[in-house]
Amino acid sequence: MMPLTLPQIIAAIRDLPALPAVVLELMRGLDNEQADTNHLAGKIAQDQALSAKVLRLANSSFYGMQNRVGTIQQAITILGFNSVRALVTASAVIDLYKPGKQGALDFRGFWRHAIATALCAKALAKKRSIGAIRSINQDHAFITGLLHDIGKLVIVTYSERHYEAAMAYRTEHDCYGFEAEQAVLGLDHAAVGRAILEHWKFPVLILDAVEHHHFWGEEEIGGLTAVINLADCIAHGLDLSSDSVDLVPPLLASGWRKLNIQEADLMDVFQETEHQFEEACAILMAND
Amino acid sequence: VTNPHSDTAGATGEVTSDEIDAAAENAAREQKLARLQQLFRRNLQQEQQASPPEQQPLFDCLVRYRLDQS
């Protein structure tokens, strides 16, 4: 089987389903705290299915609100624009690659793991007492966690045959998914993930974290990359994706040292992730 | 199963309900531990072969978390 090349994949990305225009507009403003929230709230509200999902999430245990949030504008006022933007993006991307699809990749299992990683990354980003985490935006952590493996969806959508071959190699060698992809395809989902997020105009911080979440070296990595790698390991370790041949990926040594997280904090993170997990899956993966 | 409060339970060699509960709890703990070892199988092998000591603390912490839930 011929290996894939990144230019091939990048060319194919243009033919993949497009994100709704409102999400692309939201992502372009991700680094902009002064975005015109009224204008964007109006646009989000026009997409009824999307805004309904966002409001269900805003009213779930994920945020633990005392009063009911009834409109997108209210959600922005109470939760903040960044949180609403993260929820809209999460809902739209999951909708694009619906969990119901089945084939070489178990889409349902894929999204369950992605949601677990997103919740865990956000829970880690709340630990402001950890120096390396203090500057990390919780909503960036959530979105990056959700999309860290998005390259797998691109590969399987581009060529189911190639993805199947990589997974057969993984089973045969009992190795990590990214090792199998590198051996069979010549590239891995982390590199492909960066390419699609770049195409969608996500900020560089998120691109770097997605690309390097399996980066197995001693070099210094960024705080968000360290958080995503640890969240990925925890989500696998909590066994939330229901994959019988699952493996916890390697924990990056430099990231673990950078975070220097204590056991009590880890226990909080495990608990918070599991507490929110089923409800978040039920809302985000619902077929509207 | 005999009544655990019975004077003859245990003394007669019969299994009490407390013993059955303890055995079930033990089996559940073993099962949780085995699943974690399976999930970390590659990491723990690497741990034995090479230097990075990072995998073990996360594994130990998840073991304590899972067993505390029993």
Short mmCIF file of C-alpha atoms in Angstrom, two decimals:
data_model
loop_
_atom_site.label_atom_id
_atom_site.label_comp_id
_atom_site.label_asym_id
_atom_site.label_seq_id
_atom_site.Cartn_x
_atom_site.Cartn_y
_atom_site.Cartn_z
CA MET A 1 0.00 0.00 0.00
CA MET A 2 1.30 3.45 -0.97
CA PRO A 3 1.91 5.73 2.01
CA LEU A 4 -0.01 9.00 2.23
CA THR A 5 1.62 12.40 2.01
CA LEU A 6 0.62 15.57 3.81
CA PRO A 7 0.13 17.56 0.54
CA GLN A 8 -2.25 14.80 -0.63
CA ILE A 9 -4.24 15.09 2.59
CA ILE A 10 -4.22 18.89 2.52
CA ALA A 11 -5.58 18.85 -1.04
CA ALA A 12 -8.32 16.45 0.09
CA ILE A 13 -9.26 18.61 3.07
CA ARG A 14 -10.84 21.09 0.66
CA ASP A 15 -13.30 18.36 -0.38
CA LEU A 16 -14.26 17.49 3.20
CA PRO A 17 -17.50 18.78 4.71
CA ALA A 18 -17.18 22.44 5.69
CA LEU A 19 -17.74 23.85 9.16
CA PRO A 20 -20.72 26.24 9.41
CA ALA A 21 -19.75 29.81 8.50
CA VAL A 22 -20.57 31.03 12.01
CA VAL A 23 -18.00 28.65 13.52
CA LEU A 24 -15.29 29.76 11.10
CA GLU A 25 -16.08 33.33 12.04
CA LEU A 26 -15.90 32.44 15.74
CA MET A 27 -12.55 30.72 15.29
CA ARG A 28 -11.07 33.67 13.43
CA GLY A 29 -11.86 35.78 16.48
CA LEU A 30 -10.57 33.22 19.03
CA ASP A 31 -7.65 35.39 20.04
CA ASN A 32 -9.78 38.52 19.97
CA GLU A 33 -11.32 39.36 23.35
CA GLN A 34 -13.02 42.41 21.81
CA ALA A 35 -15.13 40.44 19.32
CA ASP A 36 -18.58 41.85 18.55
CA THR A 37 -20.52 39.47 20.77
CA ASN A 38 -23.97 40.82 19.88
CA HIS A 39 -23.34 40.24 16.21
CA LEU A 40 -22.00 36.70 16.80
CA ALA A 41 -24.79 35.82 19.26
CA GLY A 42 -27.30 36.76 16.57
CA LYS A 43 -25.57 34.49 14.07
CA ILE A 44 -25.38 31.55 16.49
CA ALA A 45 -29.06 31.94 17.36
CA GLN A 46 -29.99 31.68 13.67
CA ASP A 47 -28.80 28.05 13.70
CA GLN A 48 -31.54 26.56 15.86
CA ALA A 49 -30.09 23.05 16.26
CA LEU A 50 -26.69 24.45 17.19
CA SER A 51 -28.01 27.00 19.67
CA ALA A 52 -30.34 24.43 21.28
CA LYS A 53 -27.36 22.13 21.89
CA VAL A 54 -25.29 24.98 23.31
CA LEU A 55 -28.10 25.94 25.70
CA ARG A 56 -28.51 22.32 26.84
CA LEU A 57 -24.78 22.24 27.62
CA ALA A 58 -24.91 25.60 29.37
CA ASN A 59 -27.69 24.25 31.62
CA SER A 60 -25.97 20.91 32.31
CA SER A 61 -23.80 19.87 35.26
CA PHE A 62 -20.86 20.97 33.12
CA TYR A 63 -21.39 24.50 34.39
CA GLY A 64 -23.56 23.84 37.46
CA MET A 65 -25.64 27.02 36.96
CA GLN A 66 -28.19 27.99 39.61
CA ASN A 67 -30.57 29.68 37.15
CA ARG A 68 -31.67 28.51 33.74
CA VAL A 69 -29.93 30.02 30.72
CA GLY A 70 -32.58 30.68 28.05
CA THR A 71 -30.83 32.49 25.20
CA ILE A 72 -27.41 32.59 23.55
CA GLN A 73 -27.02 36.22 24.63
CA GLN A 74 -27.72 35.20 28.26
CA ALA A 75 -25.23 32.34 27.94
CA ILE A 76 -22.58 34.80 26.75
CA THR A 77 -23.33 37.16 29.64
CA ILE A 78 -23.24 34.42 32.28
CA LEU A 79 -20.64 31.94 30.97
CA GLY A 80 -18.53 34.37 28.95
CA PHE A 81 -18.02 34.61 25.25
CA ASN A 82 -15.06 32.19 25.18
CA SER A 83 -17.10 29.41 26.78
CA VAL A 84 -19.99 29.84 24.38
CA ARG A 85 -17.60 29.89 21.46
CA ALA A 86 -16.05 26.61 22.69
CA LEU A 87 -19.48 24.99 23.04
CA VAL A 88 -20.58 26.14 19.57
CA THR A 89 -17.38 24.84 18.01
CA ALA A 90 -17.64 21.50 19.82
CA SER A 91 -21.26 21.03 18.76
CA ALA A 92 -20.56 21.97 15.13
CA VAL A 93 -17.51 19.71 14.69
CA ILE A 94 -19.25 16.70 16.25
CA ASP A 95 -22.20 17.35 13.95
CA LEU A 96 -19.89 17.39 10.96
CA TYR A 97 -18.58 13.91 11.76
CA LYS A 98 -21.71 12.40 13.28
CA PRO A 99 -21.23 9.70 15.92
CA GLY A 100 -23.75 7.46 14.13
CA LYS A 101 -21.40 6.73 11.22
CA GLN A 102 -19.69 3.36 11.32
CA GLY A 103 -16.86 1.81 9.35
CA ALA A 104 -13.11 1.45 9.85
CA LEU A 105 -13.37 3.89 12.76
CA ASP A 106 -15.92 3.62 15.56
CA PHE A 107 -17.15 7.24 15.46
CA ARG A 108 -19.08 6.85 18.70
CA GLY A 109 -16.00 5.57 20.56
CA PHE A 110 -13.93 8.29 18.90
CA TRP A 111 -16.19 11.08 20.20
CA ARG A 112 -16.53 9.53 23.65
CA HIS A 113 -12.75 9.62 23.99
CA ALA A 114 -12.58 13.15 22.55
CA ILE A 115 -15.23 14.42 25.00
CA ALA A 116 -13.47 12.72 27.94
CA THR A 117 -10.17 14.37 26.93
CA ALA A 118 -11.87 17.77 26.54
CA LEU A 119 -13.49 17.56 30.00
CA CYS A 120 -10.25 16.38 31.54
CA ALA A 121 -8.18 19.12 29.84
CA LYS A 122 -10.61 21.74 31.10
CA ALA A 123 -10.51 20.28 34.62
CA LEU A 124 -6.69 20.37 34.52
CA ALA A 125 -6.73 23.97 33.24
CA LYS A 126 -8.76 24.95 36.33
CA LYS A 127 -5.80 24.07 38.56
CA ARG A 128 -4.51 27.64 38.68
CA SER A 129 -2.13 26.85 41.54
CA ILE A 130 0.08 24.98 39.05
CA GLY A 131 2.48 27.51 37.51
CA ALA A 132 2.56 25.99 34.02
CA ILE A 133 -1.24 25.96 33.89
CA ARG A 134 -1.95 29.50 35.11
CA SER A 135 -1.77 31.04 31.65
CA ILE A 136 -3.88 28.39 29.91
CA ASN A 137 -7.38 29.36 28.89
CA GLN A 138 -9.87 26.70 30.06
CA ASP A 139 -11.91 26.96 26.87
CA HIS A 140 -8.84 26.57 24.68
CA ALA A 141 -8.00 23.46 26.71
CA PHE A 142 -11.53 22.11 26.19
CA ILE A 143 -11.53 22.67 22.42
CA THR A 144 -7.99 21.34 21.97
CA GLY A 145 -8.86 18.24 24.00
CA LEU A 146 -11.95 17.68 21.89
CA LEU A 147 -10.04 18.03 18.61
CA HIS A 148 -6.68 16.47 19.52
CA ASP A 149 -7.38 13.33 17.44
CA ILE A 150 -9.37 15.03 14.64
CA GLY A 151 -6.69 13.89 12.16
CA LYS A 152 -8.01 10.32 12.52
CA LEU A 153 -11.37 11.45 11.16
CA VAL A 154 -9.68 13.16 8.23
CA ILE A 155 -7.61 10.05 7.40
CA VAL A 156 -10.58 7.67 7.60
CA THR A 157 -12.76 10.04 5.57
CA TYR A 158 -10.03 10.39 2.94
CA SER A 159 -9.17 6.69 2.70
CA GLU A 160 -10.95 4.09 4.82
CA ARG A 161 -8.66 1.42 3.29
CA HIS A 162 -5.52 3.15 4.56
CA TYR A 163 -6.98 3.64 8.03
CA GLU A 164 -8.08 -0.02 8.19
CA ALA A 165 -4.54 -1.12 7.25
CA ALA A 166 -3.07 1.05 10.03
CA MET A 167 -5.49 -0.38 12.59
CA ALA A 168 -4.74 -3.94 11.46
CA TYR A 169 -1.04 -3.19 12.01
CA ARG A 170 -1.84 -1.78 15.45
CA THR A 171 -3.70 -4.95 16.46
CA GLU A 172 -1.01 -7.22 15.04
CA HIS A 173 1.86 -5.40 16.79
CA ASP A 174 -0.09 -4.28 19.88
CA CYS A 175 1.41 -0.82 19.40
CA TYR A 176 0.12 2.73 19.78
CA GLY A 177 -2.19 4.03 17.04
CA PHE A 178 0.22 6.78 16.03
CA GLU A 179 3.09 4.26 15.66
CA ALA A 180 0.90 2.12 13.38
CA GLU A 181 -0.08 5.18 11.32
CA GLN A 182 3.56 6.20 10.91
CA ALA A 183 4.54 2.67 9.90
CA VAL A 184 1.71 2.12 7.42
CA LEU A 185 0.72 5.60 6.21
CA GLY A 186 4.01 7.47 6.58
CA LEU A 187 2.32 10.16 8.69
CA ASP A 188 0.16 10.24 11.81
CA HIS A 189 -3.13 11.75 12.93
CA ALA A 190 -1.38 14.50 14.90
CA ALA A 191 0.22 15.97 11.75
CA VAL A 192 -3.03 15.61 9.81
CA GLY A 193 -4.95 17.18 12.71
CA ARG A 194 -2.73 20.23 12.54
CA ALA A 195 -3.37 20.50 8.79
CA ILE A 196 -7.17 20.53 9.08
CA LEU A 197 -7.20 22.94 12.04
CA GLU A 198 -4.87 25.22 10.11
CA HIS A 199 -7.32 25.04 7.22
CA TRP A 200 -10.09 26.04 9.64
CA LYS A 201 -7.90 28.96 10.85
CA PHE A 202 -7.53 27.82 14.47
CA PRO A 203 -4.91 29.69 16.54
CA VAL A 204 -1.28 28.50 16.43
CA LEU A 205 -1.34 27.58 20.14
CA ILE A 206 -4.00 24.94 19.44
CA LEU A 207 -2.29 23.74 16.23
CA ASP A 208 0.97 23.19 18.14
CA ALA A 209 -0.72 21.28 20.96
CA VAL A 210 -2.58 19.00 18.52
CA GLU A 211 0.55 18.35 16.45
CA HIS A 212 2.77 17.59 19.45
CA HIS A 213 0.42 15.69 21.77
CA HIS A 214 2.36 12.47 21.03
CA PHE A 215 5.72 14.17 20.58
CA TRP A 216 8.06 11.71 22.21
CA GLY A 217 11.22 13.64 22.95
CA GLU A 218 13.00 15.42 25.72
CA GLU A 219 12.59 18.87 24.17
CA GLU A 220 10.61 21.52 26.00
CA ILE A 221 6.92 21.50 25.11
CA GLY A 222 4.26 24.16 25.70
CA GLY A 223 1.88 24.17 28.69
CA LEU A 224 -1.19 23.45 26.56
CA THR A 225 0.58 20.50 24.86
CA ALA A 226 1.49 19.10 28.29
CA VAL A 227 -2.12 19.45 29.45
CA ILE A 228 -3.51 17.76 26.32
CA ASN A 229 -1.04 14.88 26.53
CA LEU A 230 -1.86 14.29 30.21
CA ALA A 231 -5.62 14.64 29.58
CA ASP A 232 -5.34 12.13 26.72
CA CYS A 233 -3.53 9.64 29.00
CA ILE A 234 -6.08 10.13 31.80
CA ALA A 235 -9.06 9.75 29.44
CA HIS A 236 -7.60 6.43 28.20
CA GLY A 237 -6.71 5.41 31.77
CA LEU A 238 -10.25 6.10 33.01
CA ASP A 239 -11.38 3.69 30.28
CA LEU A 240 -14.15 5.97 29.03
CA SER A 241 -14.05 5.13 25.32
CA SER A 242 -15.16 1.48 25.65
CA ASP A 243 -12.36 0.19 23.39
CA SER A 244 -11.35 -3.35 24.34
CA VAL A 245 -7.84 -3.04 22.79
CA ASP A 246 -7.24 0.47 24.15
CA LEU A 247 -3.78 1.56 25.31
CA VAL A 248 -2.79 4.55 27.43
CA PRO A 249 -0.39 6.54 25.20
CA PRO A 250 3.07 7.55 26.43
CA LEU A 251 3.04 10.35 28.97
CA LEU A 252 5.47 13.01 27.77
CA ALA A 253 8.33 13.27 30.25
CA SER A 254 8.91 17.00 29.74
CA GLY A 255 5.17 17.72 30.06
CA TRP A 256 4.82 15.72 33.29
CA ARG A 257 7.79 17.56 34.79
CA LYS A 258 6.42 20.90 33.61
CA LEU A 259 3.02 20.37 35.22
CA ASN A 260 4.40 18.77 38.40
CA ILE A 261 0.83 17.94 39.39
CA GLN A 262 0.12 16.53 42.84
CA GLU A 263 -1.92 13.43 43.56
CA ALA A 264 -4.79 15.33 45.23
CA ASP A 265 -5.18 17.51 42.13
CA LEU A 266 -5.15 14.46 39.88
CA MET A 267 -7.86 12.80 41.99
CA ASP A 268 -10.03 15.95 41.62
CA VAL A 269 -9.51 15.87 37.87
CA PHE A 270 -10.44 12.17 37.60
CA GLN A 271 -13.58 12.78 39.63
CA GLU A 272 -14.70 15.89 37.74
CA THR A 273 -14.12 14.22 34.36
CA GLU A 274 -16.17 11.15 35.27
CA HIS A 275 -18.89 13.23 36.92
CA GLN A 276 -19.54 15.31 33.77
CA PHE A 277 -18.78 12.69 31.16
CA GLU A 278 -22.05 10.83 30.46
CA GLU A 279 -24.17 13.98 30.46
CA ALA A 280 -21.77 15.82 28.12
CA CYS A 281 -21.76 12.80 25.76
CA ALA A 282 -25.56 12.59 25.80
CA ILE A 283 -25.88 16.26 24.84
CA LEU A 284 -23.01 16.61 22.39
CA MET A 285 -23.64 13.31 20.61
CA ALA A 286 -27.45 13.62 20.43
CA ASN A 287 -28.90 13.28 16.95
CA ASP A 288 -31.09 16.34 16.53
CA VAL B 1 -25.52 -19.24 52.61
CA THR B 2 -25.97 -19.20 56.35
CA ASN B 3 -27.07 -16.41 58.60
CA PRO B 4 -23.82 -14.63 59.62
CA HIS B 5 -25.32 -13.90 63.03
CA SER B 6 -25.95 -17.53 63.65
CA ASP B 7 -23.80 -19.06 66.38
CA THR B 8 -22.97 -21.99 64.14
CA ALA B 9 -21.91 -20.00 61.03
CA GLY B 10 -18.16 -20.11 60.40
CA ALA B 11 -17.63 -22.65 63.15
CA THR B 12 -19.27 -25.28 60.99
CA GLY B 13 -17.10 -24.41 57.96
CA GLU B 14 -20.08 -22.99 56.09
CA VAL B 15 -19.59 -19.77 54.11
CA THR B 16 -21.16 -16.68 55.65
CA SER B 17 -22.71 -13.84 53.63
CA ASP B 18 -19.96 -11.51 54.94
CA GLU B 19 -17.37 -13.83 53.46
CA ILE B 20 -19.24 -13.91 50.15
CA ASP B 21 -19.40 -10.09 50.11
CA ALA B 22 -15.69 -9.85 50.87
CA ALA B 23 -14.85 -12.34 48.11
CA ALA B 24 -17.01 -10.42 45.61
CA GLU B 25 -15.37 -7.14 46.61
CA ASN B 26 -11.96 -8.70 46.24
CA ALA B 27 -12.84 -10.07 42.79
CA ALA B 28 -14.08 -6.62 41.70
CA ARG B 29 -10.83 -5.01 42.87
CA GLU B 30 -8.76 -7.62 41.06
CA GLN B 31 -10.78 -7.01 37.90
CA LYS B 32 -10.26 -3.22 38.09
CA LEU B 33 -6.56 -3.66 38.68
CA ALA B 34 -6.24 -6.13 35.79
CA ARG B 35 -8.01 -3.71 33.42
CA LEU B 36 -5.69 -0.85 34.42
CA GLN B 37 -2.65 -3.07 33.94
CA GLN B 38 -3.99 -3.99 30.50
CA LEU B 39 -4.51 -0.32 29.54
CA PHE B 40 -0.99 0.58 30.72
CA ARG B 41 0.63 -2.62 29.39
CA ARG B 42 3.01 -0.86 26.98
CA ASN B 43 3.87 1.97 29.39
CA LEU B 44 4.69 -0.41 32.22
CA GLN B 45 6.87 -2.56 29.94
CA GLN B 46 8.77 0.55 28.85
CA GLU B 47 9.07 1.53 32.46
CA GLN B 48 10.94 -1.69 33.18
CA GLN B 49 13.12 -1.37 30.08
CA ALA B 50 14.03 2.30 30.04
CA SER B 51 14.39 5.33 32.20
CA PRO B 52 11.24 7.53 32.08
CA PRO B 53 9.67 7.22 35.54
CA GLU B 54 6.57 9.25 34.65
CA GLN B 55 4.13 6.47 33.74
CA GLN B 56 4.21 4.78 37.14
CA PRO B 57 2.87 7.67 39.30
CA LEU B 58 -0.10 8.21 36.98
CA PHE B 59 -0.80 4.47 36.96
CA ASP B 60 -0.51 4.26 40.77
CA CYS B 61 -2.81 7.25 41.17
CA LEU B 62 -5.45 5.72 38.86
CA VAL B 63 -5.18 2.43 40.78
CA ARG B 64 -5.81 4.21 44.10
CA TYR B 65 -8.70 6.16 42.56
CA ARG B 66 -10.37 3.04 41.14
CA LEU B 67 -9.87 0.97 44.29
CA ASP B 68 -11.16 3.78 46.51
CA GLN B 69 -14.40 3.60 44.53
CA SER B 70 -14.93 -0.03 45.61
#
